[in-house]
Amino acid sequence: MFESIQVAPADAILGLTEAFRADPNPHKINLSVGVYQDASGKTPVLESVQRAAKRVVEKLSSKSYLPIPGSPAYAAAVQKLMFGADHEAVASGRVATSHTPGGTGALRVAGDLIHQNLPKTTIWLTQPTWPNHPQIFAAAGVPTRTVPYFDAKTNDLAWDELITAVNQIPVGDALLLHACCHNPTGIDPTLDQWNQLADVMSRRGILPLVDFAYQGFANGIEDDAAVLKTLVGPGSELIICSSFSKNFGLYCERVGALSLVAADGKTADAVQSRVKKAIRANYSNPPAYGGELVVTVLSDPELEKLWRSEVDQMRDRINGMRKLLVETLKAKGVPGDYSFITRQRGIFSFSGLTREQVETLKKKHAIYIVGSGRINVAGITKDNVGPLCAAIADVVKG
Ligand SMILES: Cc1ncc(COP(=O)(O)O)c(C=O)c1O
């Protein structure tokens, strides 16, 4: 039977990393993969996480299963991080959080929940979006469509087109928005634009599905969560898919969360019972270790303070590299105004490089960038920024 199965195309982004590994050029640079890297090009284990890990191992008493939605302590910690200590939605019991294997797991459970319980719902995605979004929802059996998001002429948000399109999404559909650090463009709506989006969605009965994979990487832990508060008015409904891969550096531990906000506690309980059914048939219950690390950090004031300072450092380094990139492009004589890169947020930047230029950068200079021109700014260091910009100058000037 297997003979009839054709080889699947390699994952566009992870395939590039494989090609990078195989490249013998000692000066090669990989700006394709979506992980944070420090000034020495490493993806570090955070000090706060290292310290939490010791405590978790010491107090380990059982490896028995967790409940289907994970531990209540984890749910409480995630809710506090998103909404603060005493938000009305949390206090009134209308938020239900499940620990999922990463943000990807949360998105898949959200897809299953929608497919199984809201069968007429289409999920609208921004154009462009993280390439895994359409794949995840296709696997869950939920149809997707797109709204415009990026204006290539101005390298900015296509705001008028976006809000016009959101106004035309049919009632009962869902709209997936990135809370901050939009992947792949690095461009986020302003808080005022978020308020307008929230207003249209609640007025028209569109379910907000928020991908929250970079809390703390745009402007700060609380500032980034402010977006959620524009969506959580009295009686409002939404789904938030969190990831702690980036802000805790827990990529391989698979730590994420699906939080649903319903109009009241009774509805939240009913929907959560359906989330549990979806999880049970998907991966049964979550992996405990990464969640324990997050809870340990967030429940100890000293560790939490350390963690917050580490998130600040990661964000500051990325923003510093954005500035250095723009300065060095100018110094190397690359034509054009690249100052938009400093206005983008998160680890990604839509550089404006064309598919052909990206291909030449790979073949001629061993610089690996995703075909869309998306670069991982965190992959830039003081050492590689010079050769990188010289190579960009070469391909841009032709
Ligand atoms: C926008 C977005 N959502 C979700 C995820 C998934 O994160 P995780 O690794 O926690 O599954 C990513 C990871 O790159 C992402 O960029």
XYZ file of N, CA, C and O and ligand atoms in Angstrom, residues 34-35 101-107 129-130 132-133 136 176 178 180-184 211-214 241-246 250-251 254-256 347-348 374, ligand 1:
172
model
N 12.840 30.298 12.822
C 12.161 31.201 13.751
C 12.507 30.991 15.202
O 11.609 30.730 16.005
N 13.776 31.084 15.566
C 14.136 31.002 16.982
C 14.973 32.216 17.358
O 15.685 32.762 16.520
N 0.452 21.254 23.786
C 1.841 21.126 23.336
C 2.187 22.274 22.369
O 1.922 22.207 21.174
N 2.715 23.351 22.920
C 3.107 24.522 22.130
C 1.920 25.319 21.625
O 0.748 24.956 21.841
N 2.252 26.427 20.946
C 1.207 27.227 20.313
C 0.578 26.460 19.165
O -0.613 26.601 18.881
N 1.372 25.623 18.504
C 0.845 24.815 17.399
C -0.263 23.898 17.905
O -1.319 23.771 17.265
N -0.030 23.271 19.068
C -1.045 22.391 19.663
C -2.323 23.165 19.968
O -3.431 22.677 19.728
N -2.142 24.385 20.480
C -3.322 25.207 20.810
C -4.122 25.520 19.548
O -5.358 25.444 19.539
N -3.411 25.867 18.478
C -4.089 26.200 17.220
C -4.826 24.988 16.667
O -5.945 25.082 16.158
N 0.572 35.187 6.322
C 0.562 34.738 7.719
C 1.619 33.665 7.885
O 2.305 33.288 6.924
N 1.774 33.155 9.109
C 2.683 32.032 9.363
C 2.221 30.856 8.488
O 1.042 30.488 8.552
N 2.272 27.826 8.623
C 1.651 26.657 9.261
C 0.160 26.874 9.560
O -0.579 25.908 9.724
N -0.281 28.132 9.627
C -1.705 28.374 9.941
C -2.644 27.645 8.975
O -3.497 26.865 9.427
N -2.499 23.832 9.484
C -3.108 23.329 10.727
C -4.628 23.247 10.571
O -5.255 22.240 10.913
N -8.366 35.106 12.524
C -7.124 34.878 13.271
C -6.205 36.088 13.136
O -5.803 36.452 12.031
N -2.626 38.020 14.881
C -1.442 37.819 15.721
C -1.453 38.958 16.746
O -1.467 40.132 16.359
N 0.802 40.221 18.603
C 1.932 41.137 18.382
C 2.995 40.391 17.585
O 2.951 39.177 17.465
N 3.964 41.153 17.066
C 5.091 40.559 16.328
C 4.589 39.697 15.179
O 4.990 38.523 15.040
N 3.719 40.266 14.357
C 3.113 39.510 13.254
C 4.178 38.736 12.461
O 5.179 39.315 12.041
N 3.929 37.451 12.316
C 4.836 36.580 11.565
C 4.191 36.316 10.199
O 3.111 35.743 10.156
N 4.750 36.747 9.081
C 6.156 37.083 8.864
C 6.488 38.564 8.747
O 7.659 38.892 8.542
N -3.528 34.608 17.990
C -2.290 33.846 18.105
C -1.304 34.695 18.904
O -0.871 35.752 18.437
N -0.964 34.225 20.098
C -0.151 35.020 21.033
C 1.173 34.287 21.261
O 1.394 33.699 22.319
N 2.044 34.315 20.251
C 3.265 33.504 20.313
C 4.480 34.293 20.777
O 5.549 33.719 20.971
N 4.324 35.621 20.938
C 5.510 36.454 21.212
C 5.268 37.468 22.327
O 5.765 38.596 22.255
N -4.519 31.554 21.580
C -3.559 30.453 21.493
C -2.181 30.995 21.859
O -1.574 31.732 21.083
N -1.714 30.663 23.079
C -0.423 31.178 23.553
C 0.677 30.178 23.272
O 0.442 28.972 23.199
N 1.887 30.736 23.140
C 3.070 29.874 23.050
C 4.117 30.419 24.011
O 4.286 31.639 24.110
N 4.806 29.517 24.705
C 5.922 29.952 25.561
C 7.253 29.482 24.996
O 8.261 29.458 25.693
N 7.221 29.098 23.708
C 8.456 28.661 23.049
C 9.470 29.798 23.019
O 10.646 29.605 23.336
N 9.012 30.998 22.627
C 9.957 32.113 22.424
C 10.259 32.835 23.722
O 11.412 33.052 24.052
N 11.502 27.870 25.522
C 11.175 26.457 25.783
C 10.728 25.737 24.505
O 9.795 24.934 24.534
N 11.412 26.034 23.413
C 11.022 25.501 22.105
C 10.758 23.999 22.121
O 9.735 23.524 21.654
N 7.600 22.114 24.273
C 6.226 22.180 23.768
C 5.250 22.688 24.845
O 4.454 21.930 25.408
N 5.372 23.979 25.134
C 4.521 24.596 26.152
C 3.674 25.706 25.530
O 4.202 26.711 25.065
N 2.385 25.509 25.532
C 1.472 26.514 25.010
C 0.157 26.425 25.763
O 0.035 25.665 26.738
N 10.817 38.908 16.116
C 12.067 38.401 15.548
C 12.088 38.475 14.027
O 13.129 38.328 13.426
N 10.924 38.738 13.404
C 10.907 38.710 11.939
C 10.804 40.088 11.315
O 10.232 41.008 11.887
N 11.378 37.102 4.243
C 11.323 37.208 5.706
C 12.680 36.874 6.299
O 13.221 35.801 6.028
C 2.807 33.090 14.683
C 3.168 31.812 15.335
N 2.213 31.088 15.927
C 2.466 29.940 16.531
C 3.743 29.437 16.572
C 3.932 28.087 17.221
O 4.771 28.041 18.265
P 5.129 26.684 19.001
O 6.543 26.405 18.672
O 4.914 27.004 20.448
O 4.228 25.613 18.524
C 4.788 30.132 15.965
C 6.139 29.592 15.951
O 6.991 29.922 15.184
C 4.485 31.364 15.337
O 5.430 32.093 14.740
